[in-house]
mmCIF file of C-alpha atoms in Angstrom:
data_model
loop_
_atom_site.group_PDB
_atom_site.id
_atom_site.type_symbol
_atom_site.label_atom_id
_atom_site.label_comp_id
_atom_site.label_asym_id
_atom_site.label_seq_id
_atom_site.Cartn_x
_atom_site.Cartn_y
_atom_site.Cartn_z
ATOM 1 C CA MET S 1 5.570 -81.793 -12.743
ATOM 2 C CA THR S 2 8.365 -84.171 -13.660
ATOM 3 C CA SER S 3 10.063 -81.687 -15.956
ATOM 4 C CA TYR S 4 9.796 -79.052 -13.192
ATOM 5 C CA ILE S 5 11.441 -81.307 -10.615
ATOM 6 C CA LEU S 6 14.265 -82.219 -13.163
ATOM 7 C CA ARG S 7 14.910 -78.490 -13.856
ATOM 8 C CA ARG S 8 15.075 -77.708 -10.185
ATOM 9 C CA ILE S 9 17.447 -80.572 -9.512
ATOM 10 C CA LEU S 10 19.710 -79.467 -12.405
ATOM 11 C CA LEU S 11 19.637 -75.928 -11.079
ATOM 12 C CA MET S 12 20.869 -77.194 -7.684
ATOM 13 C CA ILE S 13 24.189 -78.205 -9.210
ATOM 14 C CA PRO S 14 25.479 -74.696 -10.137
ATOM 15 C CA THR S 15 23.898 -73.290 -7.011
ATOM 16 C CA LEU S 16 25.691 -75.762 -4.728
ATOM 17 C CA PHE S 17 28.931 -75.308 -6.763
ATOM 18 C CA GLY S 18 28.672 -71.497 -6.535
ATOM 19 C CA ILE S 19 28.199 -71.623 -2.729
ATOM 20 C CA MET S 20 31.092 -73.935 -2.158
ATOM 21 C CA LEU S 21 33.329 -71.910 -4.515
ATOM 22 C CA LEU S 22 32.421 -68.674 -2.690
ATOM 23 C CA THR S 23 33.026 -70.038 0.715
ATOM 24 C CA PHE S 24 36.237 -71.784 -0.264
ATOM 25 C CA SER S 25 37.565 -68.562 -1.752
ATOM 26 C CA ILE S 26 36.745 -66.629 1.457
ATOM 27 C CA THR S 27 38.644 -69.052 3.545
ATOM 28 C CA GLN S 28 41.788 -68.465 1.428
ATOM 29 C CA PHE S 29 41.856 -64.793 2.607
ATOM 30 C CA VAL S 30 40.713 -65.094 6.184
ATOM 31 C CA PRO S 31 43.738 -64.465 8.491
ATOM 32 C CA GLY S 32 44.675 -66.851 11.218
ATOM 33 C CA GLY S 33 44.210 -70.072 9.179
ATOM 34 C CA PRO S 34 45.361 -73.524 10.364
ATOM 35 C CA VAL S 35 48.842 -73.019 9.213
ATOM 36 C CA GLU S 36 49.266 -69.743 10.993
ATOM 37 C CA ARG S 37 47.651 -71.168 14.147
ATOM 38 C CA MET S 38 49.990 -74.147 14.128
ATOM 39 C CA ILE S 39 53.124 -71.880 13.809
ATOM 40 C CA ALA S 40 51.833 -69.588 16.586
ATOM 41 C CA ASP S 41 51.135 -72.537 18.824
ATOM 42 C CA LEU S 42 54.543 -74.081 18.219
ATOM 43 C CA GLU S 43 56.421 -70.865 18.703
ATOM 44 C CA GLY S 44 54.317 -70.080 21.742
ATOM 45 C CA GLY S 45 55.002 -73.452 23.379
ATOM 46 C CA SER S 46 51.358 -74.541 23.183
ATOM 47 C CA ARG S 47 50.639 -78.145 24.000
ATOM 48 C CA GLY S 48 47.350 -78.437 22.084
ATOM 49 C CA ALA S 49 46.450 -81.679 20.389
ATOM 50 C CA GLU S 50 46.872 -80.303 16.958
ATOM 51 C CA VAL S 51 50.438 -79.264 17.735
ATOM 52 C CA ALA S 52 51.417 -82.904 18.325
ATOM 53 C CA VAL S 53 50.755 -83.564 14.638
ATOM 54 C CA ALA S 54 53.560 -81.256 13.569
ATOM 55 C CA ARG S 55 55.796 -81.315 16.603
ATOM 56 C CA SER S 56 58.542 -83.145 14.692
ATOM 57 C CA VAL S 57 59.073 -80.090 12.522
ATOM 58 C CA TYR S 58 59.643 -77.689 15.359
ATOM 59 C CA GLN S 59 63.296 -76.830 16.147
ATOM 60 C CA GLY S 60 62.869 -75.420 19.679
ATOM 61 C CA ASN S 61 64.622 -72.162 20.259
ATOM 62 C CA LYS S 62 65.697 -72.063 16.530
ATOM 63 C CA GLY S 63 62.107 -71.196 15.609
ATOM 64 C CA LEU S 64 60.636 -72.166 12.277
ATOM 65 C CA ASP S 65 62.522 -71.599 9.013
ATOM 66 C CA ALA S 66 60.954 -71.636 5.570
ATOM 67 C CA ASP S 67 61.451 -75.343 5.087
ATOM 68 C CA ARG S 68 59.705 -76.192 8.355
ATOM 69 C CA ILE S 69 56.881 -73.957 7.564
ATOM 70 C CA GLU S 70 56.473 -75.630 4.188
ATOM 71 C CA GLN S 71 56.270 -78.949 6.014
ATOM 72 C CA ILE S 72 53.384 -77.629 8.057
ATOM 73 C CA ARG S 73 51.680 -76.398 4.925
ATOM 74 C CA GLN S 74 52.008 -79.901 3.486
ATOM 75 C CA ILE S 75 50.449 -81.377 6.580
ATOM 76 C CA TYR S 76 47.242 -79.348 5.889
ATOM 77 C CA GLY S 77 47.547 -79.658 2.101
ATOM 78 C CA PHE S 78 48.202 -75.878 1.691
ATOM 79 C CA ASP S 79 51.262 -76.541 -0.332
ATOM 80 C CA LYS S 80 49.025 -77.019 -3.496
ATOM 81 C CA PRO S 81 47.508 -74.154 -5.476
ATOM 82 C CA PRO S 82 43.967 -73.168 -4.326
ATOM 83 C CA LEU S 83 42.359 -74.289 -7.649
ATOM 84 C CA GLN S 84 43.851 -77.775 -7.309
ATOM 85 C CA ARG S 85 42.680 -77.972 -3.696
ATOM 86 C CA PHE S 86 39.190 -76.882 -4.640
ATOM 87 C CA VAL S 87 38.903 -79.455 -7.496
ATOM 88 C CA ALA S 88 40.191 -82.246 -5.169
ATOM 89 C CA MET S 89 37.681 -81.141 -2.521
ATOM 90 C CA VAL S 90 34.779 -81.190 -4.923
ATOM 91 C CA LYS S 91 35.778 -84.693 -6.170
ATOM 92 C CA ASN S 92 35.858 -85.906 -2.533
ATOM 93 C CA TYR S 93 32.655 -84.205 -1.643
ATOM 94 C CA LEU S 94 30.743 -85.910 -4.525
ATOM 95 C CA LEU S 95 31.608 -89.149 -2.715
ATOM 96 C CA PHE S 96 30.752 -87.609 0.642
ATOM 97 C CA ASP S 97 34.332 -87.818 1.785
ATOM 98 C CA PHE S 98 34.788 -84.720 3.921
ATOM 99 C CA GLY S 99 38.246 -85.554 5.405
ATOM 100 C CA ASP S 100 39.264 -85.153 8.971
ATOM 101 C CA SER S 101 38.840 -82.277 11.314
ATOM 102 C CA TYR S 102 41.939 -80.129 12.039
ATOM 103 C CA TYR S 103 40.772 -79.386 15.594
ATOM 104 C CA HIS S 104 39.089 -82.600 16.728
ATOM 105 C CA HIS S 105 41.277 -84.907 14.895
ATOM 106 C CA SER S 106 38.480 -87.165 13.795
ATOM 107 C CA SER S 107 36.352 -87.793 10.600
ATOM 108 C CA VAL S 108 34.036 -84.880 9.857
ATOM 109 C CA VAL S 109 31.177 -87.420 9.198
ATOM 110 C CA ASP S 110 31.751 -89.135 12.502
ATOM 111 C CA LEU S 111 31.957 -85.746 14.259
ATOM 112 C CA VAL S 112 28.650 -84.546 12.792
ATOM 113 C CA ILE S 113 26.918 -87.868 13.666
ATOM 114 C CA SER S 114 28.123 -87.572 17.295
ATOM 115 C CA LYS S 115 26.565 -84.100 17.517
ATOM 116 C CA LEU S 116 23.212 -84.893 15.816
ATOM 117 C CA PRO S 117 21.431 -86.372 18.794
ATOM 118 C CA VAL S 118 21.427 -83.009 20.572
ATOM 119 C CA SER S 119 20.425 -81.021 17.507
ATOM 120 C CA MET S 120 17.804 -83.536 16.487
ATOM 121 C CA SER S 121 16.300 -83.478 20.014
ATOM 122 C CA LEU S 122 16.162 -79.675 20.120
ATOM 123 C CA GLY S 123 14.874 -79.339 16.561
ATOM 124 C CA PHE S 124 12.313 -82.159 16.580
ATOM 125 C CA TRP S 125 10.610 -81.203 19.766
ATOM 126 C CA SER S 126 10.706 -77.432 18.948
ATOM 127 C CA PHE S 127 9.135 -78.227 15.583
ATOM 128 C CA LEU S 128 6.337 -80.371 17.093
ATOM 129 C CA ILE S 129 5.540 -77.779 19.773
ATOM 130 C CA VAL S 130 5.613 -74.808 17.350
ATOM 131 C CA TYR S 131 3.320 -76.416 14.703
ATOM 132 C CA GLY S 132 1.211 -78.241 17.267
ATOM 133 C CA ILE S 133 0.309 -75.066 19.115
ATOM 134 C CA CYS S 134 0.519 -72.234 16.530
ATOM 135 C CA ILE S 135 -2.026 -73.605 14.007
ATOM 136 C CA PRO S 136 -5.015 -74.266 16.421
ATOM 137 C CA LEU S 137 -4.102 -71.131 18.453
ATOM 138 C CA GLY S 138 -3.865 -69.041 15.291
ATOM 139 C CA ILE S 139 -7.179 -70.361 14.011
ATOM 140 C CA LYS S 140 -8.990 -69.637 17.283
ATOM 141 C CA LYS S 141 -7.401 -66.116 17.397
ATOM 142 C CA ALA S 142 -8.680 -65.453 13.878
ATOM 143 C CA VAL S 143 -12.214 -66.632 14.676
ATOM 144 C CA ARG S 144 -12.351 -64.598 17.838
ATOM 145 C CA ASP S 145 -10.438 -61.624 16.422
ATOM 146 C CA GLY S 146 -10.770 -58.525 18.697
ATOM 147 C CA SER S 147 -12.027 -60.434 21.636
ATOM 148 C CA ARG S 148 -10.412 -60.487 25.165
ATOM 149 C CA PHE S 149 -8.945 -63.844 24.381
ATOM 150 C CA ASP S 150 -7.292 -62.478 21.207
ATOM 151 C CA PHE S 151 -5.913 -59.488 23.093
ATOM 152 C CA ILE S 152 -4.476 -61.520 26.015
ATOM 153 C CA THR S 153 -2.891 -64.233 23.866
ATOM 154 C CA SER S 154 -1.384 -61.596 21.494
ATOM 155 C CA THR S 155 0.119 -59.766 24.482
ATOM 156 C CA ILE S 156 1.672 -62.947 25.812
ATOM 157 C CA ILE S 157 2.955 -63.938 22.345
ATOM 158 C CA LEU S 158 4.439 -60.528 21.651
ATOM 159 C CA VAL S 159 6.144 -60.441 25.053
ATOM 160 C CA GLY S 160 7.569 -63.845 24.393
ATOM 161 C CA TYR S 161 8.743 -62.868 20.933
ATOM 162 C CA ALA S 162 10.479 -59.806 22.354
ATOM 163 C CA ILE S 163 12.510 -61.822 24.855
ATOM 164 C CA PRO S 164 15.663 -63.283 23.250
ATOM 165 C CA GLY S 165 15.938 -67.036 23.598
ATOM 166 C CA PHE S 166 19.141 -66.928 25.697
ATOM 167 C CA VAL S 167 17.561 -64.351 28.077
ATOM 168 C CA LEU S 168 14.535 -66.530 28.473
ATOM 169 C CA ALA S 169 16.875 -69.526 29.107
ATOM 170 C CA ILE S 170 18.640 -67.731 31.911
ATOM 171 C CA LEU S 171 15.324 -66.640 33.407
ATOM 172 C CA LEU S 172 14.009 -70.182 33.323
ATOM 173 C CA ILE S 173 17.151 -71.482 35.018
ATOM 174 C CA VAL S 174 16.805 -68.886 37.729
ATOM 175 C CA LEU S 175 13.162 -69.769 38.377
ATOM 176 C CA PHE S 176 13.087 -73.478 37.838
ATOM 177 C CA GLY S 177 16.676 -74.755 37.684
ATOM 178 C CA GLY S 178 17.855 -74.436 41.266
ATOM 179 C CA GLY S 179 18.632 -70.727 41.063
ATOM 180 C CA SER S 180 16.912 -68.385 43.517
ATOM 181 C CA PHE S 181 13.465 -70.071 43.406
ATOM 182 C CA TRP S 182 12.679 -73.715 42.577
ATOM 183 C CA ASN S 183 14.999 -76.646 41.733
ATOM 184 C CA ILE S 184 12.636 -78.604 39.430
ATOM 185 C CA PHE S 185 14.425 -79.157 36.043
ATOM 186 C CA PRO S 186 17.915 -80.439 35.300
ATOM 187 C CA LEU S 187 20.404 -78.053 33.779
ATOM 188 C CA ARG S 188 22.985 -80.225 31.911
ATOM 189 C CA GLY S 189 22.967 -82.711 29.154
ATOM 190 C CA LEU S 190 20.239 -84.727 27.429
ATOM 191 C CA VAL S 191 19.924 -87.370 30.190
ATOM 192 C CA SER S 192 21.009 -87.921 33.748
ATOM 193 C CA ASP S 193 23.899 -89.981 35.035
ATOM 194 C CA GLY S 194 23.094 -93.583 35.143
ATOM 195 C CA TRP S 195 20.400 -93.253 32.421
ATOM 196 C CA SER S 196 21.354 -96.583 30.753
ATOM 197 C CA GLU S 197 20.567 -98.363 33.994
ATOM 198 C CA MET S 198 17.086 -96.919 34.192
ATOM 199 C CA SER S 199 13.853 -98.741 32.995
ATOM 200 C CA LEU S 200 12.447 -97.722 29.602
ATOM 201 C CA LEU S 201 9.747 -95.595 31.116
ATOM 202 C CA ALA S 202 12.194 -93.883 33.484
ATOM 203 C CA GLN S 203 14.591 -93.175 30.542
ATOM 204 C CA ILE S 204 11.781 -91.515 28.516
ATOM 205 C CA VAL S 205 10.652 -89.438 31.422
ATOM 206 C CA ASP S 206 14.228 -88.464 32.323
ATOM 207 C CA TYR S 207 14.962 -87.440 28.659
ATOM 208 C CA LEU S 208 11.793 -85.376 28.307
ATOM 209 C CA TRP S 209 12.450 -83.725 31.662
ATOM 210 C CA HIS S 210 15.827 -82.563 30.359
ATOM 211 C CA MET S 211 14.223 -81.122 27.262
ATOM 212 C CA VAL S 212 11.688 -78.818 28.969
ATOM 213 C CA LEU S 213 13.915 -75.776 29.645
ATOM 214 C CA PRO S 214 15.996 -75.723 26.418
ATOM 215 C CA ILE S 215 12.897 -76.478 24.198
ATOM 216 C CA SER S 216 10.897 -73.750 25.964
ATOM 217 C CA SER S 217 13.694 -71.277 25.347
ATOM 218 C CA MET S 218 14.001 -72.120 21.611
ATOM 219 C CA ALA S 219 10.303 -72.409 20.706
ATOM 220 C CA VAL S 220 8.839 -69.198 22.019
ATOM 221 C CA SER S 221 9.979 -66.820 19.285
ATOM 222 C CA SER S 222 9.035 -69.212 16.487
ATOM 223 C CA LEU S 223 5.711 -69.888 18.161
ATOM 224 C CA ALA S 224 4.873 -66.167 18.105
ATOM 225 C CA VAL S 225 5.736 -65.850 14.395
ATOM 226 C CA MET S 226 3.838 -68.881 13.235
ATOM 227 C CA THR S 227 0.795 -68.043 15.409
ATOM 228 C CA MET S 228 0.437 -64.609 13.940
ATOM 229 C CA LEU S 229 1.084 -65.895 10.362
ATOM 230 C CA THR S 230 -1.748 -68.503 10.866
ATOM 231 C CA LYS S 231 -4.107 -65.875 12.266
ATOM 232 C CA ASN S 232 -3.482 -63.290 9.532
ATOM 233 C CA SER S 233 -3.810 -66.018 6.815
ATOM 234 C CA PHE S 234 -7.153 -67.122 8.144
ATOM 235 C CA LEU S 235 -8.383 -63.548 8.649
ATOM 236 C CA GLU S 236 -7.673 -62.832 5.051
ATOM 237 C CA GLU S 237 -9.726 -65.765 3.899
ATOM 238 C CA ILE S 238 -12.573 -65.142 6.321
ATOM 239 C CA GLY S 239 -13.258 -61.755 4.680
ATOM 240 C CA LYS S 240 -13.511 -63.131 1.063
ATOM 241 C CA GLN S 241 -16.600 -63.333 -0.936
ATOM 242 C CA TYR S 242 -16.911 -67.119 -0.986
ATOM 243 C CA VAL S 243 -17.194 -67.152 2.796
ATOM 244 C CA ILE S 244 -20.087 -64.706 2.711
ATOM 245 C CA THR S 245 -21.671 -66.895 0.041
ATOM 246 C CA ALA S 246 -21.304 -70.008 2.066
ATOM 247 C CA ARG S 247 -22.919 -68.349 5.070
ATOM 248 C CA ALA S 248 -25.793 -67.128 2.946
ATOM 249 C CA LYS S 249 -26.464 -70.751 1.875
ATOM 250 C CA GLY S 250 -26.822 -71.640 5.558
ATOM 251 C CA LEU S 251 -23.674 -73.677 6.133
ATOM 252 C CA SER S 252 -22.497 -73.962 9.706
ATOM 253 C CA GLU S 253 -19.510 -71.983 10.895
ATOM 254 C CA ASN S 254 -17.486 -75.207 11.435
ATOM 255 C CA LYS S 255 -18.300 -76.391 7.944
ATOM 256 C CA ILE S 256 -17.272 -73.013 6.445
ATOM 257 C CA LEU S 257 -14.070 -72.852 8.555
ATOM 258 C CA TYR S 258 -12.785 -76.406 8.050
ATOM 259 C CA GLY S 259 -14.467 -77.241 4.792
ATOM 260 C CA HIS S 260 -13.678 -74.048 2.825
ATOM 261 C CA ILE S 261 -11.489 -71.563 4.696
ATOM 262 C CA PHE S 262 -8.920 -74.041 6.100
ATOM 263 C CA ARG S 263 -7.814 -75.443 2.696
ATOM 264 C CA ASN S 264 -7.020 -71.973 1.348
ATOM 265 C CA ALA S 265 -5.674 -70.409 4.516
ATOM 266 C CA ILE S 266 -3.408 -73.240 5.463
ATOM 267 C CA ILE S 267 -1.308 -73.042 2.261
ATOM 268 C CA PRO S 268 1.258 -70.384 3.470
ATOM 269 C CA ILE S 269 1.804 -72.331 6.710
ATOM 270 C CA ILE S 270 1.791 -75.860 5.426
ATOM 271 C CA THR S 271 4.148 -75.115 2.453
ATOM 272 C CA GLY S 272 6.935 -74.285 4.908
ATOM 273 C CA PHE S 273 6.361 -77.566 6.692
ATOM 274 C CA PRO S 274 8.758 -79.834 4.699
ATOM 275 C CA GLY S 275 11.705 -77.410 4.914
ATOM 276 C CA ALA S 276 11.158 -76.661 8.548
ATOM 277 C CA PHE S 277 10.865 -80.408 9.322
ATOM 278 C CA ILE S 278 14.099 -81.338 7.489
ATOM 279 C CA MET S 279 16.229 -78.510 8.870
ATOM 280 C CA ALA S 280 14.862 -79.043 12.421
ATOM 281 C CA PHE S 281 17.031 -82.178 12.674
ATOM 282 C CA PHE S 282 20.324 -80.594 11.638
ATOM 283 C CA THR S 283 20.285 -77.001 12.956
ATOM 284 C CA GLY S 284 21.605 -76.002 16.428
ATOM 285 C CA SER S 285 21.468 -72.979 18.727
ATOM 286 C CA LEU S 286 24.870 -71.962 20.035
ATOM 287 C CA LEU S 287 23.647 -69.994 22.985
ATOM 288 C CA ILE S 288 21.014 -72.531 24.098
ATOM 289 C CA GLU S 289 23.430 -75.376 23.767
ATOM 290 C CA THR S 290 26.100 -73.447 25.777
ATOM 291 C CA ILE S 291 23.739 -72.415 28.590
ATOM 292 C CA PHE S 292 22.354 -75.894 29.036
ATOM 293 C CA SER S 293 25.652 -77.777 28.353
ATOM 294 C CA LEU S 294 24.448 -79.483 25.165
ATOM 295 C CA ASP S 295 27.160 -80.405 22.724
ATOM 296 C CA GLY S 296 25.379 -80.089 19.395
ATOM 297 C CA MET S 297 25.712 -78.714 15.926
ATOM 298 C CA GLY S 298 25.437 -75.100 17.108
ATOM 299 C CA LEU S 299 28.545 -75.431 19.276
ATOM 300 C CA LEU S 300 30.366 -77.508 16.618
ATOM 301 C CA ALA S 301 29.808 -74.783 14.034
ATOM 302 C CA TYR S 302 31.020 -71.969 16.363
ATOM 303 C CA GLU S 303 34.174 -73.942 17.333
ATOM 304 C CA SER S 304 34.889 -74.791 13.689
ATOM 305 C CA ILE S 305 34.764 -71.176 12.571
ATOM 306 C CA LEU S 306 36.714 -69.922 15.589
ATOM 307 C CA ASN S 307 39.453 -72.510 15.076
ATOM 308 C CA ARG S 308 39.485 -72.279 11.212
ATOM 309 C CA ASP S 309 38.571 -75.931 11.045
ATOM 310 C CA TYR S 310 37.904 -75.819 7.286
ATOM 311 C CA PRO S 311 37.020 -79.488 6.744
ATOM 312 C CA VAL S 312 34.226 -79.181 9.252
ATOM 313 C CA VAL S 313 33.062 -75.725 8.045
ATOM 314 C CA LEU S 314 33.014 -76.690 4.360
ATOM 315 C CA GLY S 315 31.802 -80.280 4.895
ATOM 316 C CA THR S 316 28.832 -79.164 7.051
ATOM 317 C CA LEU S 317 28.067 -76.334 4.694
ATOM 318 C CA TYR S 318 27.912 -78.842 1.786
ATOM 319 C CA ILE S 319 25.558 -81.067 3.694
ATOM 320 C CA PHE S 320 23.310 -78.316 4.798
ATOM 321 C CA THR S 321 23.249 -76.680 1.418
ATOM 322 C CA ILE S 322 22.068 -79.900 -0.190
ATOM 323 C CA LEU S 323 19.416 -80.350 2.478
ATOM 324 C CA GLY S 324 18.302 -76.671 2.214
ATOM 325 C CA LEU S 325 17.953 -76.918 -1.648
ATOM 326 C CA PHE S 326 15.857 -80.079 -1.434
ATOM 327 C CA ALA S 327 13.818 -78.660 1.445
ATOM 328 C CA ARG S 328 13.040 -75.683 -0.812
ATOM 329 C CA LEU S 329 11.969 -78.016 -3.649
ATOM 330 C CA LEU S 330 9.677 -79.979 -1.259
ATOM 331 C CA SER S 331 8.179 -76.689 0.000
ATOM 332 C CA ASP S 332 7.351 -75.756 -3.598
ATOM 333 C CA LEU S 333 5.888 -79.200 -4.384
ATOM 334 C CA SER S 334 3.795 -79.004 -1.314
ATOM 335 C CA TYR S 335 1.820 -76.156 -2.850
ATOM 336 C CA VAL S 336 0.539 -78.723 -5.394
ATOM 337 C CA ILE S 337 -0.145 -81.339 -2.798
ATOM 338 C CA VAL S 338 -2.160 -78.861 -0.667
ATOM 339 C CA ASP S 339 -3.917 -77.239 -3.631
ATOM 340 C CA PRO S 340 -4.001 -79.325 -6.870
ATOM 341 C CA ARG S 341 -5.202 -76.179 -8.812
ATOM 342 C CA ILE S 342 -1.502 -75.021 -8.725
ATOM 343 C CA THR S 343 0.747 -76.379 -11.355
ATOM 344 C CA PHE S 344 4.313 -75.677 -12.474
ATOM 345 C CA ASP S 345 4.136 -77.063 -15.985
ATOM 346 C CA GLY S 346 1.197 -75.339 -17.524
ATOM 347 C CA GLY S 347 -1.191 -78.203 -16.586
ATOM 348 C CA ASP S 348 1.227 -81.061 -17.357
ATOM 349 C CA ASN S 349 1.008 -83.042 -14.164
#
C-alpha cells in the first residue's frame, strides 16, 4: 500500500505540471489579454480600477506609442519570454504564491478565501443532502423494485433530473420567494442584514433559511444520479448466488441486506465519497450564485475568465488540480478501506 501511495504521489507531479503548462500555453494565444484590455480601456477613456494602475503611461489624444505599450507589458510582466514567465510562475506556485489579481487588485489567496464561505455552504449542504437521502432511498427502491413506491419515486426523481438547476431555481423563486405566490424564503446572500446582532439560535435559523432555495436547486440533479446508482448497485448484488444461499440458510432479510449485500453494493457509492466531500467545499455554481446573489467561487471563475484575470485563473486551477488529484487518490484508497480484499500491491499491505 505504501509503495502504491508513493507512486501515485510521484505521478501527480508530471500530471500537475502538464495541466499547468497546457493552460499557460493556451492563455498566450487567447485574444483580448490583460495588455490588450488595458490599451482598449485607455484609448476608450474607460475609468475602470485597473486603468488607474497604468494611467501614467497614457498620453491623452496622442494615443499609445510603442514605448508606452511596452510599459504596460512590463506592468503585467508580459515583457519577458513565455518560458521565463512560466518557470517563474512554477517557482512561485511551489511556495503557494499566486500573485495579485489583475481585475480585483488583491491577493489571489485572499480573494479565494473571501469567496469560500459561499461555495463551502452550497457544497457542504448539497453533499449532506445528496448522500443522506440517496443511499437510504436507493436501498428502499432496490428492495421494493417494481412496486408502486419504486414507480412513483422514480418518476419524481427523473422529472427533477430533467429540470436544469437554474430553471428549478427560478421556479422556486416564483413559488416561494415573493414572486406570484408565497413570500417564504429570502432571495439574497447567505444571511440577513443585522445578522451579527442576532442571538446564536437566530443566526443559525437565518443562515439555514437562506440556504433552502439554492441548495434545493443544486441538489436535485445529483440526488437523482446517486439514488439510481445506489438502487442499481443493490439490485445487482441482490440477484447474486450468495444472497440466494443466505436465504436458504434461513437468515432474515435485514441480516442479508445489511450483513451481506450492503458491504458489496455500497463500494461504488462510498468510493466516490472522499472526492465528492473534498470538492464540495471548493466548487461553485455560476447560475445558482447569480440567481440568488451569492458571491462565490463560481462567479469568481466566470469573471476571471471573462476579464482574462490570469493570476486567478491559473492560481485556482493549480489549487483545484492538487485537490482533485488527492481526492482521486483517496477515492482509490477507500476501496481498500471498504473492502480489505482489494489490494494495489499484490498483497503487500
